[in-house]
Coordinates of C-alpha atoms and ligand atoms in Angstrom, one line a residue:
X1 CA 36.6 -36.5 15.6
X2 CA 36.1 -34.1 12.2
X3 CA 32.9 -36.9 11.4
X4 CA 30.8 -35.8 14.5
X5 CA 32.1 -32.2 13.4
X6 CA 30.7 -32.8 9.5
X7 CA 27.7 -34.4 11.2
X8 CA 26.3 -32.1 13.3
X9 CA 27.1 -29.2 11.4
X10 CA 24.7 -31.2 8.7
X11 CA 22.4 -31.5 10.9
X12 CA 21.9 -27.9 12.5
X13 CA 21.7 -27.1 8.9
X14 CA 19.1 -29.6 8.2
X15 CA 17.7 -27.7 10.6
X16 CA 17.5 -24.2 10.0
X17 CA 14.1 -23.4 8.7
X18 CA 14.5 -22.2 5.1
X19 CA 13.1 -18.4 6.6
X20 CA 15.7 -18.7 8.6
X21 CA 18.6 -19.5 5.9
X22 CA 16.6 -16.8 3.2
X23 CA 16.9 -14.0 5.2
X24 CA 20.8 -13.5 5.6
X25 CA 20.3 -13.5 1.6
X26 CA 20.4 -9.9 1.3
X27 CA 19.0 -10.1 -2.3
X28 CA 16.0 -11.2 -1.1
X29 CA 13.0 -7.5 -1.6
X30 CA 12.6 -6.7 2.2
X31 CA 11.9 -3.7 4.4
X32 CA 14.3 -1.3 6.2
X33 CA 13.9 1.7 8.1
X34 CA 15.5 5.2 7.1
X35 CA 14.6 7.9 9.6
X36 CA 11.1 8.0 10.2
X37 CA 10.4 6.2 7.2
X38 CA 9.9 2.2 6.5
X39 CA 11.4 1.7 2.5
X40 CA 11.4 -1.4 0.1
X41 CA 15.1 -2.8 -1.0
X42 CA 15.6 -4.1 -4.2
X43 CA 18.5 -5.1 -5.1
X44 CA 20.3 -3.9 -2.4
X45 CA 18.9 -0.8 -2.5
X46 CA 15.4 1.2 -1.7
X47 CA 13.1 1.3 -4.6
X48 CA 9.8 3.2 -5.6
X49 CA 7.1 1.5 -7.0
X50 CA 5.5 3.3 -9.7
X51 CA 2.5 0.6 -10.0
X52 CA -1.0 -0.5 -11.2
X53 CA -2.7 -3.2 -10.6
X54 CA -4.4 -5.6 -13.3
X55 CA -8.4 -6.6 -13.3
X56 CA -9.2 -9.3 -11.3
X57 CA -9.4 -11.5 -15.0
X58 CA -7.3 -9.9 -16.8
X59 CA -4.0 -11.8 -15.4
X60 CA -6.3 -15.8 -16.4
X61 CA -5.3 -16.1 -19.6
X62 CA -1.9 -15.4 -21.2
X63 CA -3.2 -14.7 -24.7
X64 CA -5.0 -12.5 -22.8
X65 CA -1.9 -10.3 -21.5
X66 CA -0.3 -10.1 -24.2
X67 CA -1.3 -6.8 -25.3
X68 CA -1.4 -5.6 -21.7
X69 CA 2.1 -6.3 -21.1
X70 CA 3.6 -3.1 -24.0
X71 CA 0.4 -1.1 -22.1
X72 CA 2.3 -1.1 -19.0
X73 CA 5.4 -0.4 -20.5
X74 CA 4.5 2.7 -22.2
X75 CA 2.9 3.8 -18.9
X76 CA 6.0 4.1 -17.1
X77 CA 5.4 1.7 -14.8
X78 CA 8.0 -0.7 -13.1
X79 CA 5.9 -2.6 -11.2
X80 CA 2.7 -4.6 -11.9
X81 CA 0.6 -6.1 -9.0
X82 CA -1.5 -8.6 -10.1
X83 CA -3.8 -11.5 -8.7
X84 CA -2.6 -15.0 -8.3
X85 CA -5.9 -17.1 -8.2
X86 CA -5.9 -20.2 -5.9
X87 CA -8.6 -21.5 -8.3
X88 CA -6.1 -22.5 -11.3
X89 CA -3.3 -22.9 -8.9
X90 CA -4.5 -26.6 -7.2
X91 CA -7.1 -27.7 -9.4
X92 CA -6.6 -31.2 -8.0
X93 CA -5.9 -31.5 -4.2
X94 CA -2.3 -31.2 -3.6
X95 CA -2.1 -30.7 -7.9
X96 CA -0.4 -27.4 -8.2
X97 CA 0.1 -25.7 -11.7
X98 CA 2.3 -23.1 -12.0
X99 CA 1.9 -22.0 -15.5
X100 CA 0.0 -19.2 -15.2
X101 CA 2.5 -17.9 -12.6
X102 CA 5.6 -18.9 -14.6
X103 CA 3.5 -16.7 -17.1
X104 CA 3.8 -13.3 -15.4
X105 CA 7.3 -13.6 -14.0
X106 CA 8.9 -14.6 -17.6
X107 CA 7.3 -11.6 -18.9
X108 CA 7.8 -9.3 -16.5
X109 CA 11.1 -10.0 -16.7
X110 CA 11.1 -9.3 -20.0
X111 CA 9.2 -6.1 -19.6
X112 CA 11.8 -4.9 -16.6
X113 CA 8.9 -5.0 -14.1
X114 CA 8.7 -6.2 -10.8
X115 CA 5.8 -7.9 -9.3
X116 CA 3.8 -7.9 -6.7
X117 CA 0.8 -11.3 -6.4
X118 CA -1.8 -10.8 -4.8
X119 CA -3.4 -14.2 -3.5
X120 CA -6.6 -14.7 -4.1
X121 CA -7.3 -17.3 -1.5
X122 CA -9.6 -18.1 0.9
X123 CA -10.8 -14.9 0.3
X124 CA -11.3 -11.9 -2.4
X125 CA -13.1 -8.8 -1.3
X126 CA -15.5 -10.8 1.3
X127 CA -16.2 -13.9 -0.9
X128 CA -14.9 -17.0 -1.7
X129 CA -15.2 -17.4 -4.9
X130 CA -11.3 -18.4 -6.1
X131 CA -11.5 -20.8 -4.0
X132 CA -10.9 -25.0 -6.0
X133 CA -14.4 -25.8 -7.1
X134 CA -13.1 -29.3 -5.2
X135 CA -13.4 -26.9 -2.0
X136 CA -16.6 -25.1 -2.5
X137 CA -18.1 -28.8 -2.7
X138 CA -16.7 -29.6 -0.6
X139 CA -19.0 -27.4 1.9
X140 CA -18.9 -30.4 4.6
X141 CA -15.0 -30.6 5.0
X142 CA -14.9 -26.7 4.5
X143 CA -17.1 -25.5 6.6
X144 CA -19.1 -22.1 5.6
X145 CA -19.4 -18.3 7.2
X146 CA -23.4 -18.4 9.0
X147 CA -25.0 -15.5 8.8
X148 CA -27.2 -14.5 12.2
X149 CA -30.1 -15.9 10.5
X150 CA -28.1 -18.8 10.0
X151 CA -28.0 -18.9 6.6
X152 CA -24.5 -20.3 4.9
X153 CA -22.5 -17.7 3.0
X154 CA -20.7 -18.2 -0.3
X155 CA -17.7 -17.5 2.4
X156 CA -15.2 -19.8 4.0
X157 CA -15.0 -19.5 7.9
X158 CA -12.4 -18.5 9.3
X159 CA -13.2 -21.1 12.3
X160 CA -12.4 -23.8 10.8
X161 CA -8.6 -26.3 10.7
X162 CA -9.6 -27.7 7.8
X163 CA -9.9 -24.4 6.0
X164 CA -6.8 -23.0 7.0
X165 CA -4.8 -25.3 6.8
X166 CA -5.8 -26.0 2.2
X167 CA -4.8 -22.3 2.2
X168 CA -1.7 -22.5 3.9
X169 CA -0.5 -25.6 1.2
X170 CA -1.4 -23.7 -1.6
X171 CA 0.5 -20.6 -0.5
X172 CA 2.8 -21.9 1.0
X173 CA 3.0 -24.6 -2.5
X174 CA 3.6 -20.9 -4.4
X175 CA 5.8 -19.2 -2.2
X176 CA 8.2 -22.7 -2.7
X177 CA 8.3 -22.1 -6.5
X178 CA 8.5 -18.4 -6.4
X179 CA 11.8 -18.8 -4.2
X180 CA 13.0 -21.6 -6.6
X181 CA 11.5 -20.0 -10.1
X182 CA 12.6 -16.1 -9.2
X183 CA 15.9 -16.0 -9.3
X184 CA 16.0 -12.2 -10.6
X185 CA 13.9 -11.2 -7.5
X186 CA 11.2 -9.5 -9.5
X187 CA 8.7 -10.5 -7.0
X188 CA 9.3 -8.0 -4.6
X189 CA 6.0 -8.1 -2.3
X190 CA 3.2 -10.3 -1.5
X191 CA -0.3 -10.0 -0.9
X192 CA -2.4 -12.1 2.1
X193 CA -6.0 -12.7 0.4
X194 CA -7.7 -10.0 -1.0
X195 CA -9.5 -7.0 1.0
X196 CA -10.7 -10.0 3.7
X197 CA -13.6 -8.6 5.2
X198 CA -16.9 -9.9 7.1
X199 CA -20.6 -8.9 4.9
X200 CA -23.5 -8.5 5.3
X201 CA -24.1 -9.2 8.4
X202 CA -20.6 -7.8 11.2
X203 CA -19.4 -11.0 12.2
X204 CA -19.7 -14.5 11.4
X205 CA -22.5 -16.6 13.4
X206 CA -21.2 -20.6 13.0
X207 CA -21.2 -22.7 15.2
X208 CA -17.8 -22.5 16.0
X209 CA -18.4 -19.1 15.4
X210 CA -20.9 -18.8 18.2
X211 CA -18.1 -20.5 20.6
X212 CA -15.4 -18.4 20.0
X213 CA -17.3 -15.5 21.1
X214 CA -18.1 -16.5 24.5
X215 CA -15.1 -17.3 24.7
X216 CA -12.8 -15.0 27.1
X217 CA -10.8 -12.3 24.7
X218 CA -7.3 -14.4 23.9
X219 CA -4.5 -13.2 26.7
X220 CA -1.6 -12.4 23.2
X221 CA -4.6 -9.0 22.7
X222 CA -5.1 -8.3 25.8
X223 CA -0.8 -8.1 26.5
X224 CA -0.5 -6.3 23.1
X225 CA -3.4 -3.8 24.5
X226 CA -1.3 -3.5 28.4
X227 CA 2.1 -3.7 27.0
X228 CA 0.7 -0.4 24.1
X229 CA -1.6 1.1 26.1
X230 CA -0.3 4.8 26.1
X231 CA 0.5 4.3 22.2
X232 CA -3.6 2.8 21.0
X233 CA -5.2 4.2 17.9
X234 CA -8.2 6.3 19.9
X235 CA -11.1 3.7 18.3
X236 CA -9.5 1.1 20.2
X237 CA -8.5 2.8 23.3
X238 CA -11.4 4.3 23.1
X239 CA -13.6 2.0 23.6
X240 CA -11.3 0.0 26.2
X241 CA -11.5 2.8 28.3
X242 CA -15.1 3.1 27.9
X243 CA -15.3 -0.8 30.4
X244 CA -12.3 0.2 32.2
X245 CA -9.3 -0.9 31.0
X246 CA -10.5 -4.9 31.5
X247 CA -7.6 -7.6 31.0
X248 CA -10.1 -10.3 31.2
X249 CA -13.5 -11.7 30.4
X250 CA -15.3 -12.1 27.2
X251 CA -15.4 -10.1 24.3
X252 CA -18.1 -8.0 25.1
X253 CA -16.9 -7.8 29.1
X254 CA -13.4 -5.8 27.6
X255 CA -14.9 -4.3 24.3
X256 CA -18.9 -3.4 25.7
X257 CA -22.1 -5.3 23.4
X258 CA -22.1 -3.6 20.3
X259 CA -21.5 -4.2 16.8
X260 CA -18.2 -2.6 17.4
X261 CA -17.0 -5.5 19.2
X262 CA -18.6 -8.0 17.4
X263 CA -17.1 -6.8 14.6
X264 CA -13.5 -6.7 16.5
X265 CA -13.8 -10.1 17.5
X266 CA -14.1 -11.4 13.7
X267 CA -10.6 -8.9 12.7
X268 CA -8.6 -10.9 15.6
X269 CA -9.8 -13.9 14.0
X270 CA -9.1 -12.8 10.8
X271 CA -5.4 -11.4 11.8
X272 CA -4.7 -14.6 13.0
X273 CA -5.9 -16.4 9.9
X274 CA -3.9 -14.9 7.3
X275 CA -0.5 -14.4 10.0
X276 CA -0.8 -18.6 9.6
X277 CA -1.2 -18.1 5.9
X278 CA 1.2 -15.3 5.6
X279 CA 4.5 -17.4 8.8
X280 CA 3.5 -20.1 6.4
X281 CA 4.6 -18.5 3.1
X282 CA 7.6 -16.6 4.7
X283 CA 8.8 -20.2 5.9
X284 CA 9.3 -20.8 2.7
X285 CA 10.1 -17.7 1.4
X286 CA 10.1 -14.2 3.7
X287 CA 9.1 -11.6 1.3
X288 CA 7.6 -8.7 2.8
X289 CA 3.7 -9.8 2.9
X290 CA 0.4 -6.9 3.6
X291 CA -3.6 -6.7 3.1
X292 CA -5.3 -4.5 1.6
X293 CA -8.3 -3.3 3.2
X294 CA -11.7 -2.3 1.7
X295 CA -13.0 1.0 3.2
X296 CA -15.8 1.7 5.7
X297 CA -18.3 5.0 4.4
X298 CA -18.3 7.9 6.9
X299 CA -21.1 6.7 9.1
X300 CA -22.0 3.6 8.0
X301 CA -21.9 0.0 10.6
X302 CA -20.3 -3.6 10.7
X303 CA -22.1 -5.3 8.6
X304 CA -23.0 -2.8 6.4
X305 CA -19.5 -2.4 4.7
X306 CA -16.7 -5.5 4.8
X307 CA -15.9 -6.0 8.2
X308 CA -13.4 -6.9 10.7
X309 CA -10.9 -6.2 7.7
X310 CA -7.8 -4.2 7.6
X311 CA -9.4 -0.6 8.4
X312 CA -7.6 1.8 9.9
X313 CA -10.1 1.7 13.0
X314 CA -9.0 -1.6 13.6
X315 CA -5.3 -1.7 13.0
X316 CA -4.6 -2.5 16.4
X317 CA -5.9 -5.7 16.5
X318 CA -4.5 -6.8 13.4
X319 CA -1.2 -5.8 14.6
X320 CA -1.5 -7.9 17.5
X321 CA -2.8 -11.3 15.6
X322 CA -0.5 -10.8 12.7
X323 CA 2.0 -10.3 13.6
X324 CA 3.8 -11.3 10.2
X325 CA 1.7 -8.6 8.4
X326 CA 4.7 -6.4 7.6
X327 CA 1.4 -4.0 7.2
X328 CA -2.0 -2.5 6.5
X329 CA -2.8 -0.8 3.1
X330 CA -5.8 1.3 1.5
X331 CA -8.3 0.8 -1.6
X332 CA -9.0 4.6 -2.1
X333 CA -12.3 4.8 -4.1
X334 CA -14.1 6.9 -2.0
X335 CA -13.8 10.0 0.1
X336 CA -11.0 12.3 0.7
X337 CA -7.1 10.5 -0.4
X338 CA -5.4 13.2 2.3
X339 CA -7.0 12.0 5.0
X340 CA -7.1 7.8 4.3
X341 CA -3.3 8.6 3.6
X342 CA -2.9 9.9 7.5
X343 CA -5.4 7.1 8.4
X344 CA -2.8 4.3 7.3
X345 CA 0.7 5.6 7.1
X346 CA 0.3 5.9 10.9
X347 CA 3.5 4.3 13.7
X348 CA 4.2 1.4 13.4
X349 CA 2.7 1.1 9.7
X350 CA 4.0 2.3 6.0
X351 CA 1.9 3.7 3.2
X352 CA 1.8 1.9 -0.1
X353 CA -1.6 2.6 -2.2
X354 CA -2.1 -0.7 -4.1
X355 CA -4.8 0.5 -5.7
X356 CA -7.1 3.8 -6.0
X357 CA -10.1 4.4 -8.8
X358 CA -7.8 5.2 -11.8
X359 CA -8.5 8.8 -12.9
X360 CA -7.1 12.4 -13.2
X361 CA -6.5 13.6 -9.6
X362 CA -4.3 10.0 -9.2
X363 CA -0.9 12.1 -10.9
X364 CA -1.5 14.7 -8.1
X365 CA -1.4 11.7 -5.2
X366 CA 1.1 10.1 -6.2
X367 CA 3.8 13.1 -5.4
X368 CA 1.6 13.9 -2.5
X369 CA 1.7 10.1 -1.3
X370 CA 5.3 10.3 -1.3
X371 CA 6.6 13.0 -0.4
X372 CA 4.3 13.7 2.5
X373 CA 3.9 10.1 3.5
X374 CA 7.4 8.3 2.5
X375 CA 4.1 5.8 0.4
X376 CA 6.7 2.8 -1.1
X377 CA 4.0 2.5 -4.1
X378 CA 1.3 3.8 -5.9
X379 CA -1.2 1.8 -8.4
X380 CA -4.4 2.4 -9.7
X381 CA -6.8 -0.2 -9.9
X382 CA -7.9 -2.1 -13.5
X383 CA -4.3 -0.1 -15.0
X384 CA -4.6 -1.9 -18.5
X385 CA -8.1 -0.3 -19.4
X386 CA -6.5 3.2 -19.4
X387 CA -7.3 4.5 -22.6
X388 CA -4.7 7.0 -24.4
X389 CA -2.2 5.9 -22.1
X390 CA 0.1 8.0 -23.6
X391 CA -1.8 11.3 -23.3
X392 CA -2.6 9.3 -19.3
X393 CA -1.4 12.0 -17.2
X394 CA 0.0 9.6 -14.9
X395 CA 2.2 8.4 -18.1
X396 CA 4.2 12.1 -17.2
X397 CA 3.8 12.1 -14.0
X398 CA 5.0 8.6 -13.3
X399 CA 8.2 9.9 -16.5
X400 CA 9.2 12.3 -14.1
X401 CA 9.6 10.3 -10.8
X402 CA 11.3 7.2 -12.6
X403 CA 14.2 10.4 -13.0
X404 CA 13.3 12.3 -9.4
X405 CA 13.2 9.1 -7.4
X406 CA 16.4 7.8 -6.5
X407 CA 16.7 11.7 -4.8
X408 CA 13.0 10.8 -3.1
X409 CA 14.8 7.6 -1.9
X410 CA 17.6 9.5 -0.2
X411 CA 15.1 12.1 1.4
X412 CA 12.5 10.1 2.7
X413 CA 12.2 9.4 6.1
X414 CA 15.1 12.6 7.2
X415 CA 12.5 15.7 6.9
X416 CA 14.1 17.4 4.7
X417 CA 10.6 16.5 1.6
X418 CA 7.3 17.4 1.7
X419 CA 4.4 16.6 -0.2
X420 CA 1.8 19.2 -2.4
X421 CA -1.2 18.7 -3.0
X422 CA -4.4 21.1 -3.6
X423 CA -7.5 20.8 -5.6
X424 CA -10.2 24.1 -6.1
X425 CA -11.5 23.1 -2.5
X426 CA -8.2 23.3 -1.2
X427 CA -6.2 25.7 -3.1
X428 CA -3.2 26.7 -1.0
X429 CA -1.1 25.0 1.5
X430 CA 1.6 26.3 3.1
X431 CA 4.6 24.8 4.7
X432 CA 8.3 25.1 6.4
X433 CA 11.6 23.5 5.4
X434 CA 15.1 24.3 6.4
X435 CA 14.3 27.9 7.8
X436 CA 11.6 29.2 4.6
X437 CA 8.3 29.1 4.9
X438 CA 6.5 27.8 0.9
X439 CA 2.9 28.9 0.3
X440 CA 1.6 26.6 -2.9
X441 CA -1.0 27.8 -5.0
X442 CA -3.3 25.7 -7.3
X443 CA -3.0 26.7 -11.1
X444 CA -5.8 26.0 -13.1
X445 CA -5.3 24.4 -16.0
X446 CA -5.3 27.7 -18.0
X447 CA -4.2 30.7 -15.8
X448 CA -6.0 33.0 -18.1
X449 CA -8.9 32.7 -18.5
X450 CA -8.9 31.5 -15.0
X451 CA -11.6 34.0 -13.2
X452 CA -11.4 32.7 -9.6
X453 CA -13.9 30.3 -9.9
X454 CA -11.4 26.9 -9.1
X455 CA -14.6 24.8 -10.4
X456 CA -13.2 25.6 -13.9
X457 CA -10.1 23.7 -12.9
X458 CA -11.3 20.0 -13.0
X459 CA -8.2 18.2 -11.6
X460 CA -6.0 18.0 -8.2
X461 CA -2.4 19.2 -8.4
X462 CA 0.8 18.0 -6.9
X463 CA 4.5 18.0 -6.3
X464 CA 7.3 17.1 -4.0
X465 CA 9.4 19.5 -2.9
X466 CA 12.8 18.5 -1.1
X467 CA 15.6 20.7 0.4
X468 CA 18.7 20.0 -1.5
X469 CA 21.3 21.9 -0.2
X470 CA 21.5 25.1 2.7
X471 CA 19.2 28.1 0.7
X472 CA 18.0 25.4 -2.8
X473 CA 14.8 23.0 -3.2
X474 CA 13.8 21.4 -6.0
X475 CA 10.4 21.2 -6.6
X476 CA 8.7 18.6 -9.0
X477 CA 5.4 18.4 -9.8
X478 CA 2.6 20.3 -11.8
X479 CA -0.3 22.5 -11.6
X480 CA 1.6 24.8 -8.5
X481 CA 2.6 28.7 -8.0
X482 CA 4.9 29.1 -5.3
X483 CA 6.0 32.3 -2.9
X484 CA 8.3 32.2 -0.2
X485 CA 8.8 33.4 2.9
X486 CA 11.3 33.1 5.9
X487 CA 9.8 30.9 8.3
X488 CA 12.7 32.6 11.1
X489 CA 12.0 35.3 13.1
X490 CA 15.3 37.1 11.4
X491 CA 12.2 39.6 9.6
X492 CA 14.2 39.3 6.2
X493 CA 12.7 38.9 2.9
X494 CA 13.0 36.9 1.1
X495 CA 14.0 36.4 -2.5
X496 CA 14.8 34.3 -6.0
X497 CA 18.7 34.0 -7.2
X498 CA 17.2 31.5 -9.6
X499 CA 15.3 28.6 -10.8
X500 CA 16.9 26.4 -13.3
X501 CA 14.2 23.8 -14.8
X502 CA 15.9 20.5 -15.5
X503 CA 16.5 17.1 -15.6
X504 CA 17.6 14.1 -13.6
X505 CA 19.6 11.9 -15.8
X506 CA 21.1 8.8 -13.8
X507 CA 20.7 11.4 -10.7
X508 CA 22.4 14.1 -11.9
X509 CA 21.0 17.2 -12.2
X510 CA 21.1 18.3 -15.6
X511 CA 20.3 22.1 -15.7
X512 CA 18.3 23.3 -18.6
X513 CA 16.2 26.4 -18.9
X514 CA 16.4 29.3 -16.6
X515 CA 12.8 30.7 -15.8
X516 CA 13.4 34.5 -15.5
X517 CA 11.0 37.0 -16.8
X518 CA 7.8 35.6 -17.7
X519 CA 8.0 32.6 -16.5
X520 CA 9.0 33.5 -12.7
X521 CA 6.0 36.7 -12.8
X522 CA 9.4 38.7 -13.2
X523 CA 11.2 37.4 -10.2
X524 CA 7.5 37.1 -7.7
X525 CA 6.8 33.2 -7.4
X526 CA 8.0 30.1 -9.5
X527 CA 5.2 28.0 -11.9
X528 CA 5.1 24.5 -12.0
X529 CA 2.5 24.6 -15.6
X530 CA -0.7 22.6 -14.9
X531 CA -0.6 21.4 -18.5
X532 CA 3.4 19.4 -18.0
X533 CA 5.2 17.7 -15.0
X534 CA 8.6 19.0 -14.9
X535 CA 11.3 19.7 -12.0
X536 CA 12.6 22.8 -11.0
X537 CA 15.6 24.0 -8.8
X538 CA 15.2 27.3 -6.7
X539 CA 18.3 29.3 -5.1
X540 CA 16.5 31.4 -2.6
X541 CA 18.5 34.9 -1.0
X542 CA 17.9 37.2 1.9
X543 CA 17.8 40.4 2.3
X544 CA 16.1 43.4 4.4
Ligands
LIG601 C1 -11.3 -3.6 -4.7 C2 -11.4 -5.2 -5.4 O1 -10.1 -5.3 -4.4 C3 -10.4 -5.3 -6.2 O2 -9.9 -7.1 -6.7 C4 -11.8 -5.1 -7.6 O3 -12.5 -5.8 -7.0 C5 -11.7 -3.3 -7.1 N1 -12.9 -3.2 -5.7 C6 -13.3 -3.3 -7.8 O4 -13.9 -3.2 -9.1

């Protein structure tokens, strides 16, 4: 009898997928909800990624990488986003070589850095430049996307099971390898593909794509639209509404005849393809997985930008087609950063910025995105190219955020924290927290030379405010002046009890200078100077 039970138990264990088996291991990095925020949990604790992404080719040579690691450490990064190239890991079909991945892992461990791996698989910025040469050359077996003139492109089509299976095998091998070798959980997330999107046409016109286009809209998508009808993003809801919320028919029946419909069709097929890769990878090792988007310029039409990618106006299509993808993320190279943050931090989608153009403003954007949008991380692109890393404003911002992150993580999702972003076009911001109204204004670099011409001050400033106790707040950042009012209908004035500048050591507040007199404008305001980053704790009181 005992042996029958034993055989039964062994059989049960064998049928447990790797995903089920590993899902019970709480040490595997995963996402967890805290109030309104989704947090990334690493080693059992919430983690804030102070990151940077490598330039595309930097990780292709271990020798080239050698001087890069000290730069990353000098900039106070705790996470590196690094590509994994399909052409390198599978140079011959079915023969895997993880030398570069292993080198990334061991060096990251040595430099106490976590990794987010970027899977440069079927697509990298729309194109298929990272697929191995044995795939590129065998274009009959691995078919290409075509434009509307039937010209074949350097893009593998999403409408080929052969293409998909080849990527699934390689990505699964990668995830299995990470699971086997990365006992320290150095790899904390994986990006599946890179900036997926169709260009220079809004959708693929190869034979299989054309056949798929005249098929009915898949029932899974219709079901999703019906179930979420009240909470759909307006971009999709409005299109569907214009067609009377049709629940069957072709893509053009359900969404209308337009380029936008071509793009929706493409988004669905990209999402389904990427989802199957992510699901297969998670089956081997269930790390959080995401996709990144090349953003569309305002007014650009589908086909003029990488179309069908994980863009805000296609978020519902991606959510419906790719449930194994945990979130969609913006690569911000132009436009209003606050606007993009708003478009990605939506119900059902957390904010992570895997790429942003390097620049002085990033020291403000990192505070804002974390404080205002509970971002789980921030990562300028080509971080290793930073000139004078020690003097970069981001280095100082990351140092301060490193001290401060336990408090931030404690307050994420709890309505006790807010972000501040000021610049020459938006120099004032007001917000309310725990019964007080805070008026923030832009502190230009040289306040005495400043004559009201905000163009004098080149960069944005930002910070985070946290309510830490009744009448007590911590403000951290740079280039901010704060005044205080009552937000209650009590007709009271608000005065400054005290302001201390200090530090966090191992999560504990260590007060330093008491800032009064000139430093608080004789008790009129709180000031975080622009030429450095500081943390200040203010006690307020009310009087008549
Ligand atoms: C966005 C891509 O995701 C990156 O890999 C890189 O190509 C940058 N654009 C631009 O250099």
